């Protein structure tokens, strides 16, 4: 997740923001060829769960990667 | 910036992502009542500057605030 330059880093993002954006993707108010198919079938609970999940994950600096393999080295 | 729950934390976000989204707001491909008026007059250089600016700022945990006054206390 968040591994390509065009995908935003979501770890540590605000849950309320993530919920609004996920609902916007699901409901067609925000369009994106990657996100729309993933969001279309989400329930309210799914969205709340996802938003909470990313919100509690620790931010990783995209410029330094923060990938699993890199983390394991430190 | 990033002070209300519905505004995303942009500090440390990927510049490439920010550029694409700013252009989408400017060009009407992504709609938002707050962002659209701010983005409408941005030049390509403005957008690149903004994206770089937020990209290099250090991430601040939204749950702990990270406001100026709080930082000054630590």
Short mmCIF file of N, CA and C in Angstrom, two decimals:
data_model
loop_
_atom_site.label_atom_id
_atom_site.label_comp_id
_atom_site.label_asym_id
_atom_site.label_seq_id
_atom_site.Cartn_x
_atom_site.Cartn_y
_atom_site.Cartn_z
N UNK A 1 0.83 -1.20 0.00
CA UNK A 1 0.00 0.00 0.00
C UNK A 1 0.86 1.26 0.00
N UNK A 2 0.41 2.22 -0.77
CA UNK A 2 1.18 3.45 -0.83
C UNK A 2 2.55 3.27 -1.44
N UNK A 3 2.69 2.24 -2.31
CA UNK A 3 4.03 1.94 -2.83
C UNK A 3 4.34 2.62 -4.14
N UNK A 4 3.33 3.14 -4.84
CA UNK A 4 3.62 3.86 -6.08
C UNK A 4 3.42 5.35 -5.84
N UNK A 5 4.12 6.17 -6.63
CA UNK A 5 4.06 7.62 -6.40
C UNK A 5 2.67 8.22 -6.49
N UNK A 6 1.79 7.59 -7.25
CA UNK A 6 0.46 8.17 -7.44
C UNK A 6 -0.58 7.69 -6.44
N UNK A 7 -0.20 6.74 -5.60
CA UNK A 7 -1.12 6.29 -4.55
C UNK A 7 -0.74 7.01 -3.26
N UNK A 8 -1.71 7.64 -2.61
CA UNK A 8 -1.36 8.41 -1.41
C UNK A 8 -0.96 7.50 -0.26
N UNK A 9 -0.13 8.04 0.59
CA UNK A 9 0.20 7.38 1.84
C UNK A 9 -1.01 7.55 2.77
N UNK A 10 -1.60 6.46 3.20
CA UNK A 10 -2.80 6.54 4.04
C UNK A 10 -2.52 6.29 5.51
N UNK A 11 -1.40 5.67 5.80
CA UNK A 11 -1.07 5.38 7.20
C UNK A 11 -1.05 6.67 8.01
N UNK A 12 -1.82 6.69 9.06
CA UNK A 12 -1.84 7.87 9.92
C UNK A 12 -2.72 8.99 9.41
N UNK A 13 -3.45 8.74 8.32
CA UNK A 13 -4.36 9.77 7.81
C UNK A 13 -5.59 9.85 8.74
N UNK A 14 -6.27 10.98 8.71
CA UNK A 14 -7.42 11.15 9.59
C UNK A 14 -8.58 10.24 9.20
N UNK A 15 -9.10 9.47 10.14
CA UNK A 15 -10.20 8.56 9.82
C UNK A 15 -11.43 9.24 9.23
N UNK A 16 -11.75 10.41 9.74
CA UNK A 16 -12.95 11.10 9.25
C UNK A 16 -12.79 11.45 7.77
N UNK A 17 -11.60 11.91 7.42
CA UNK A 17 -11.33 12.22 6.01
C UNK A 17 -11.43 10.97 5.15
N UNK A 18 -10.81 9.89 5.62
CA UNK A 18 -10.84 8.64 4.85
C UNK A 18 -12.27 8.14 4.65
N UNK A 19 -13.09 8.27 5.67
CA UNK A 19 -14.48 7.82 5.55
C UNK A 19 -15.22 8.62 4.50
N UNK A 20 -15.06 9.93 4.53
CA UNK A 20 -15.75 10.77 3.54
C UNK A 20 -15.29 10.43 2.13
N UNK A 21 -13.99 10.21 1.96
CA UNK A 21 -13.48 9.93 0.61
C UNK A 21 -13.89 8.54 0.13
N UNK A 22 -13.88 7.56 1.02
CA UNK A 22 -14.32 6.22 0.63
C UNK A 22 -15.79 6.23 0.22
N UNK A 23 -16.60 6.95 0.98
CA UNK A 23 -18.02 7.06 0.61
C UNK A 23 -18.18 7.77 -0.73
N UNK A 24 -17.35 8.79 -0.96
CA UNK A 24 -17.43 9.52 -2.23
C UNK A 24 -17.06 8.60 -3.40
N UNK A 25 -16.05 7.76 -3.21
CA UNK A 25 -15.71 6.79 -4.26
C UNK A 25 -16.85 5.80 -4.47
N UNK A 26 -17.35 5.29 -3.37
CA UNK A 26 -18.42 4.31 -3.46
C UNK A 26 -19.65 4.87 -4.16
N UNK A 27 -19.98 6.13 -3.84
CA UNK A 27 -21.20 6.72 -4.34
C UNK A 27 -21.02 7.46 -5.67
N UNK A 28 -19.80 7.38 -6.21
CA UNK A 28 -19.56 7.99 -7.51
C UNK A 28 -19.36 9.50 -7.49
N UNK A 29 -19.22 10.06 -6.29
CA UNK A 29 -19.00 11.50 -6.21
C UNK A 29 -17.53 11.86 -6.46
N UNK A 30 -16.64 10.91 -6.18
CA UNK A 30 -15.23 11.06 -6.54
C UNK A 30 -14.89 9.86 -7.42
N UNK A 31 -14.33 10.14 -8.57
CA UNK A 31 -14.09 9.07 -9.53
C UNK A 31 -12.61 8.76 -9.64
N UNK A 32 -12.32 7.48 -9.71
CA UNK A 32 -10.94 7.03 -9.88
C UNK A 32 -10.99 5.58 -10.35
N UNK A 33 -10.28 5.28 -11.44
CA UNK A 33 -10.37 3.92 -11.98
C UNK A 33 -9.85 2.84 -11.04
N UNK A 34 -8.97 3.21 -10.13
CA UNK A 34 -8.48 2.22 -9.18
C UNK A 34 -9.42 2.08 -7.99
N UNK A 35 -9.84 3.21 -7.45
CA UNK A 35 -10.61 3.18 -6.21
C UNK A 35 -12.07 2.78 -6.40
N UNK A 36 -12.68 3.22 -7.48
CA UNK A 36 -14.12 2.99 -7.65
C UNK A 36 -14.50 1.52 -7.53
N UNK A 37 -13.82 0.62 -8.25
CA UNK A 37 -14.22 -0.80 -8.14
C UNK A 37 -13.99 -1.37 -6.75
N UNK A 38 -13.00 -0.83 -6.03
CA UNK A 38 -12.73 -1.35 -4.69
C UNK A 38 -13.75 -0.86 -3.69
N UNK A 39 -14.30 0.32 -3.93
CA UNK A 39 -15.18 0.94 -2.94
C UNK A 39 -16.65 0.60 -3.15
N UNK A 40 -16.99 0.15 -4.35
CA UNK A 40 -18.40 0.07 -4.74
C UNK A 40 -19.23 -0.82 -3.81
N UNK A 41 -18.62 -1.87 -3.29
CA UNK A 41 -19.41 -2.83 -2.50
C UNK A 41 -19.27 -2.64 -1.00
N UNK A 42 -18.61 -1.56 -0.59
CA UNK A 42 -18.35 -1.39 0.84
C UNK A 42 -19.60 -0.97 1.60
N UNK A 43 -19.80 -1.60 2.75
CA UNK A 43 -20.88 -1.19 3.65
C UNK A 43 -20.40 -0.03 4.52
N UNK A 44 -21.32 0.58 5.23
CA UNK A 44 -20.94 1.65 6.16
C UNK A 44 -19.91 1.14 7.17
N UNK A 45 -20.13 -0.09 7.63
CA UNK A 45 -19.21 -0.67 8.61
C UNK A 45 -17.85 -0.94 7.99
N UNK A 46 -17.83 -1.44 6.76
CA UNK A 46 -16.57 -1.67 6.05
C UNK A 46 -15.77 -0.37 5.99
N UNK A 47 -16.46 0.70 5.63
CA UNK A 47 -15.78 1.99 5.47
C UNK A 47 -15.25 2.49 6.81
N UNK A 48 -16.06 2.36 7.83
CA UNK A 48 -15.60 2.77 9.16
C UNK A 48 -14.39 1.94 9.60
N UNK A 49 -14.43 0.66 9.31
CA UNK A 49 -13.32 -0.22 9.68
C UNK A 49 -12.04 0.17 8.94
N UNK A 50 -12.17 0.39 7.63
CA UNK A 50 -11.00 0.76 6.82
C UNK A 50 -10.39 2.07 7.31
N UNK A 51 -11.27 3.04 7.55
CA UNK A 51 -10.79 4.36 7.97
C UNK A 51 -10.07 4.28 9.30
N UNK A 52 -10.62 3.51 10.21
CA UNK A 52 -9.99 3.34 11.52
C UNK A 52 -8.66 2.63 11.38
N UNK A 53 -8.65 1.61 10.54
CA UNK A 53 -7.44 0.81 10.33
C UNK A 53 -6.28 1.69 9.85
N UNK A 54 -6.51 2.45 8.79
CA UNK A 54 -5.42 3.29 8.28
C UNK A 54 -5.07 4.41 9.25
N UNK A 55 -6.08 4.89 9.95
CA UNK A 55 -5.83 5.97 10.90
C UNK A 55 -4.88 5.59 12.02
N UNK A 56 -4.95 4.34 12.44
CA UNK A 56 -4.10 3.93 13.56
C UNK A 56 -2.73 3.41 13.11
N UNK A 57 -2.60 3.10 11.81
CA UNK A 57 -1.29 2.66 11.33
C UNK A 57 -0.29 3.80 11.45
N UNK A 58 0.92 3.44 11.68
CA UNK A 58 1.95 4.46 11.85
C UNK A 58 2.40 4.99 10.48
N UNK A 59 2.51 6.31 10.40
CA UNK A 59 2.99 6.95 9.18
C UNK A 59 4.38 6.44 8.82
N UNK A 60 4.57 6.22 7.51
CA UNK A 60 5.91 5.84 7.03
C UNK A 60 6.34 6.84 5.98
N UNK A 61 7.51 7.35 6.09
CA UNK A 61 8.02 8.33 5.15
C UNK A 61 8.13 7.70 3.76
N UNK A 62 7.36 8.21 2.77
CA UNK A 62 7.42 7.59 1.45
C UNK A 62 8.79 7.71 0.79
N UNK A 63 9.53 8.75 1.12
CA UNK A 63 10.84 8.95 0.48
C UNK A 63 11.87 7.93 0.95
N UNK A 64 11.65 7.38 2.13
CA UNK A 64 12.59 6.38 2.62
C UNK A 64 12.02 4.97 2.50
N UNK A 65 10.86 4.89 1.87
CA UNK A 65 10.28 3.58 1.61
C UNK A 65 9.43 3.08 2.74
N UNK A 66 10.04 2.58 3.75
CA UNK A 66 9.26 2.02 4.85
C UNK A 66 8.64 0.69 4.49
N UNK A 67 9.22 0.01 3.51
CA UNK A 67 8.70 -1.30 3.13
C UNK A 67 9.05 -2.33 4.20
N UNK A 68 8.43 -3.47 4.10
CA UNK A 68 8.66 -4.50 5.11
C UNK A 68 10.12 -4.90 5.15
N UNK A 69 10.69 -5.14 3.98
CA UNK A 69 12.08 -5.60 3.94
C UNK A 69 13.02 -4.55 4.54
N UNK A 70 12.73 -3.30 4.27
CA UNK A 70 13.57 -2.25 4.81
C UNK A 70 13.43 -2.17 6.32
N UNK A 71 12.19 -2.30 6.80
CA UNK A 71 11.95 -2.25 8.24
C UNK A 71 12.72 -3.36 8.95
N UNK A 72 12.76 -4.50 8.31
CA UNK A 72 13.40 -5.65 8.93
C UNK A 72 14.90 -5.45 9.10
N UNK A 73 15.44 -4.58 8.27
CA UNK A 73 16.89 -4.34 8.35
C UNK A 73 17.25 -3.46 9.53
N UNK A 74 16.29 -2.64 9.96
CA UNK A 74 16.64 -1.68 11.01
C UNK A 74 16.36 -2.25 12.40
N UNK B 1 -3.51 24.23 8.81
CA UNK B 1 -3.57 23.16 7.80
C UNK B 1 -3.79 21.82 8.48
N UNK B 2 -4.69 21.07 7.90
CA UNK B 2 -4.94 19.75 8.46
C UNK B 2 -5.50 19.81 9.86
N UNK B 3 -6.17 20.90 10.20
CA UNK B 3 -6.59 21.08 11.58
C UNK B 3 -8.00 20.57 11.85
N UNK B 4 -8.80 20.38 10.79
CA UNK B 4 -10.13 19.84 11.01
C UNK B 4 -10.16 18.37 10.55
N UNK B 5 -11.08 17.59 11.13
CA UNK B 5 -11.10 16.15 10.82
C UNK B 5 -11.32 15.83 9.35
N UNK B 6 -11.95 16.75 8.63
CA UNK B 6 -12.27 16.45 7.23
C UNK B 6 -11.22 16.93 6.24
N UNK B 7 -10.21 17.64 6.75
CA UNK B 7 -9.12 18.05 5.86
C UNK B 7 -7.97 17.07 6.04
N UNK B 8 -7.48 16.51 4.96
CA UNK B 8 -6.42 15.50 5.09
C UNK B 8 -5.12 16.10 5.59
N UNK B 9 -4.36 15.30 6.29
CA UNK B 9 -3.01 15.66 6.65
C UNK B 9 -2.15 15.55 5.40
N UNK B 10 -1.56 16.64 4.98
CA UNK B 10 -0.76 16.63 3.74
C UNK B 10 0.74 16.58 4.00
N UNK B 11 1.15 16.91 5.20
CA UNK B 11 2.58 16.89 5.50
C UNK B 11 3.16 15.50 5.26
N UNK B 12 4.18 15.44 4.45
CA UNK B 12 4.82 14.16 4.18
C UNK B 12 4.10 13.31 3.15
N UNK B 13 3.07 13.87 2.52
CA UNK B 13 2.37 13.12 1.47
C UNK B 13 3.24 13.11 0.21
N UNK B 14 3.00 12.16 -0.66
CA UNK B 14 3.81 12.03 -1.88
C UNK B 14 3.56 13.18 -2.84
N UNK B 15 4.61 13.86 -3.26
CA UNK B 15 4.44 15.01 -4.17
C UNK B 15 3.72 14.65 -5.46
N UNK B 16 4.01 13.49 -6.01
CA UNK B 16 3.38 13.11 -7.28
C UNK B 16 1.86 13.00 -7.11
N UNK B 17 1.46 12.41 -6.00
CA UNK B 17 0.03 12.30 -5.72
C UNK B 17 -0.59 13.68 -5.56
N UNK B 18 0.07 14.54 -4.80
CA UNK B 18 -0.47 15.88 -4.56
C UNK B 18 -0.60 16.65 -5.87
N UNK B 19 0.36 16.51 -6.75
CA UNK B 19 0.30 17.21 -8.04
C UNK B 19 -0.90 16.74 -8.86
N UNK B 20 -1.09 15.45 -8.93
CA UNK B 20 -2.21 14.92 -9.71
C UNK B 20 -3.54 15.42 -9.13
N UNK B 21 -3.65 15.42 -7.81
CA UNK B 21 -4.90 15.82 -7.19
C UNK B 21 -5.14 17.33 -7.33
N UNK B 22 -4.09 18.12 -7.18
CA UNK B 22 -4.25 19.57 -7.36
C UNK B 22 -4.68 19.89 -8.79
N UNK B 23 -4.08 19.21 -9.75
CA UNK B 23 -4.49 19.43 -11.14
C UNK B 23 -5.94 18.99 -11.35
N UNK B 24 -6.32 17.90 -10.71
CA UNK B 24 -7.71 17.42 -10.84
C UNK B 24 -8.69 18.45 -10.27
N UNK B 25 -8.32 19.05 -9.14
CA UNK B 25 -9.19 20.11 -8.57
C UNK B 25 -9.23 21.30 -9.52
N UNK B 26 -8.08 21.70 -9.99
CA UNK B 26 -8.02 22.86 -10.87
C UNK B 26 -8.83 22.65 -12.14
N UNK B 27 -8.73 21.44 -12.69
CA UNK B 27 -9.36 21.17 -13.97
C UNK B 27 -10.79 20.64 -13.85
N UNK B 28 -11.30 20.59 -12.62
CA UNK B 28 -12.68 20.18 -12.42
C UNK B 28 -12.92 18.69 -12.47
N UNK B 29 -11.84 17.90 -12.50
CA UNK B 29 -12.01 16.45 -12.53
C UNK B 29 -12.30 15.90 -11.14
N UNK B 30 -11.83 16.61 -10.12
CA UNK B 30 -12.19 16.27 -8.74
C UNK B 30 -12.84 17.52 -8.15
N UNK B 31 -14.01 17.35 -7.59
CA UNK B 31 -14.75 18.52 -7.12
C UNK B 31 -14.78 18.57 -5.60
N UNK B 32 -14.60 19.75 -5.09
CA UNK B 32 -14.68 19.98 -3.65
C UNK B 32 -14.88 21.47 -3.44
N UNK B 33 -15.87 21.82 -2.62
CA UNK B 33 -16.18 23.25 -2.45
C UNK B 33 -15.05 24.04 -1.82
N UNK B 34 -14.20 23.38 -1.04
CA UNK B 34 -13.07 24.08 -0.43
C UNK B 34 -11.89 24.17 -1.40
N UNK B 35 -11.58 23.06 -2.03
CA UNK B 35 -10.37 23.02 -2.84
C UNK B 35 -10.51 23.68 -4.21
N UNK B 36 -11.67 23.56 -4.83
CA UNK B 36 -11.82 24.07 -6.19
C UNK B 36 -11.44 25.55 -6.32
N UNK B 37 -11.98 26.43 -5.46
CA UNK B 37 -11.64 27.85 -5.60
C UNK B 37 -10.17 28.14 -5.34
N UNK B 38 -9.53 27.31 -4.51
CA UNK B 38 -8.11 27.53 -4.22
C UNK B 38 -7.22 27.07 -5.37
N UNK B 39 -7.68 26.06 -6.10
CA UNK B 39 -6.83 25.46 -7.12
C UNK B 39 -7.01 26.09 -8.50
N UNK B 40 -8.13 26.80 -8.67
CA UNK B 40 -8.52 27.18 -10.03
C UNK B 40 -7.47 28.03 -10.75
N UNK B 41 -6.76 28.86 -9.98
CA UNK B 41 -5.83 29.79 -10.64
C UNK B 41 -4.38 29.31 -10.61
N UNK B 42 -4.15 28.10 -10.17
CA UNK B 42 -2.77 27.62 -10.02
C UNK B 42 -2.12 27.31 -11.37
N UNK B 43 -0.89 27.78 -11.51
CA UNK B 43 -0.09 27.41 -12.69
C UNK B 43 0.56 26.06 -12.45
N UNK B 44 1.14 25.52 -13.50
CA UNK B 44 1.87 24.25 -13.35
C UNK B 44 2.98 24.40 -12.31
N UNK B 45 3.64 25.54 -12.34
CA UNK B 45 4.73 25.76 -11.38
C UNK B 45 4.19 25.90 -9.96
N UNK B 46 3.08 26.59 -9.82
CA UNK B 46 2.44 26.70 -8.50
C UNK B 46 2.16 25.31 -7.92
N UNK B 47 1.61 24.46 -8.76
CA UNK B 47 1.23 23.12 -8.31
C UNK B 47 2.47 22.31 -7.93
N UNK B 48 3.49 22.41 -8.75
CA UNK B 48 4.73 21.69 -8.44
C UNK B 48 5.32 22.20 -7.13
N UNK B 49 5.27 23.51 -6.94
CA UNK B 49 5.81 24.10 -5.70
C UNK B 49 5.03 23.63 -4.48
N UNK B 50 3.70 23.66 -4.57
CA UNK B 50 2.86 23.22 -3.46
C UNK B 50 3.11 21.75 -3.11
N UNK B 51 3.17 20.93 -4.16
CA UNK B 51 3.35 19.50 -3.94
C UNK B 51 4.70 19.22 -3.27
N UNK B 52 5.72 19.91 -3.73
CA UNK B 52 7.05 19.73 -3.14
C UNK B 52 7.05 20.22 -1.70
N UNK B 53 6.41 21.35 -1.47
CA UNK B 53 6.36 21.93 -0.13
C UNK B 53 5.76 20.96 0.89
N UNK B 54 4.58 20.45 0.58
CA UNK B 54 3.94 19.52 1.53
C UNK B 54 4.71 18.22 1.64
N UNK B 55 5.30 17.81 0.51
CA UNK B 55 6.04 16.55 0.53
C UNK B 55 7.23 16.56 1.47
N UNK B 56 7.86 17.70 1.61
CA UNK B 56 9.06 17.76 2.46
C UNK B 56 8.72 18.10 3.91
N UNK B 57 7.51 18.60 4.16
CA UNK B 57 7.14 18.87 5.55
C UNK B 57 7.06 17.57 6.32
N UNK B 58 7.37 17.66 7.58
CA UNK B 58 7.37 16.46 8.40
C UNK B 58 5.95 16.10 8.82
N UNK B 59 5.65 14.82 8.71
CA UNK B 59 4.33 14.33 9.13
C UNK B 59 4.09 14.64 10.60
N UNK B 60 2.85 15.04 10.88
CA UNK B 60 2.46 15.24 12.28
C UNK B 60 1.25 14.39 12.58
N UNK B 61 1.31 13.68 13.64
CA UNK B 61 0.21 12.79 14.04
C UNK B 61 -1.04 13.62 14.33
N UNK B 62 -2.11 13.45 13.52
CA UNK B 62 -3.31 14.25 13.75
C UNK B 62 -3.95 14.01 15.11
N UNK B 63 -3.77 12.81 15.65
CA UNK B 63 -4.43 12.50 16.92
C UNK B 63 -3.78 13.22 18.09
N UNK B 64 -2.52 13.59 17.93
CA UNK B 64 -1.85 14.31 19.00
C UNK B 64 -1.76 15.80 18.68
N UNK B 65 -2.37 16.20 17.59
CA UNK B 65 -2.41 17.61 17.26
C UNK B 65 -1.22 18.05 16.44
N UNK B 66 -0.10 18.22 17.08
CA UNK B 66 1.06 18.72 16.35
C UNK B 66 0.95 20.19 16.02
N UNK B 67 0.12 20.90 16.77
CA UNK B 67 -0.02 22.33 16.52
C UNK B 67 1.22 23.06 17.00
N UNK B 68 1.33 24.32 16.60
CA UNK B 68 2.52 25.09 16.96
C UNK B 68 2.66 25.20 18.47
N UNK B 69 1.55 25.51 19.13
CA UNK B 69 1.64 25.71 20.57
C UNK B 69 2.08 24.43 21.28
N UNK B 70 1.56 23.30 20.78
CA UNK B 70 1.93 22.04 21.39
C UNK B 70 3.41 21.74 21.16
N UNK B 71 3.88 21.99 19.96
CA UNK B 71 5.29 21.75 19.65
C UNK B 71 6.18 22.58 20.55
N UNK B 72 5.76 23.79 20.82
CA UNK B 72 6.58 24.68 21.64
C UNK B 72 6.74 24.18 23.07
N UNK B 73 5.79 23.37 23.48
CA UNK B 73 5.84 22.85 24.85
C UNK B 73 6.86 21.72 24.98
N UNK B 74 7.12 21.03 23.86
CA UNK B 74 7.99 19.86 23.96
C UNK B 74 9.46 20.23 23.75
#
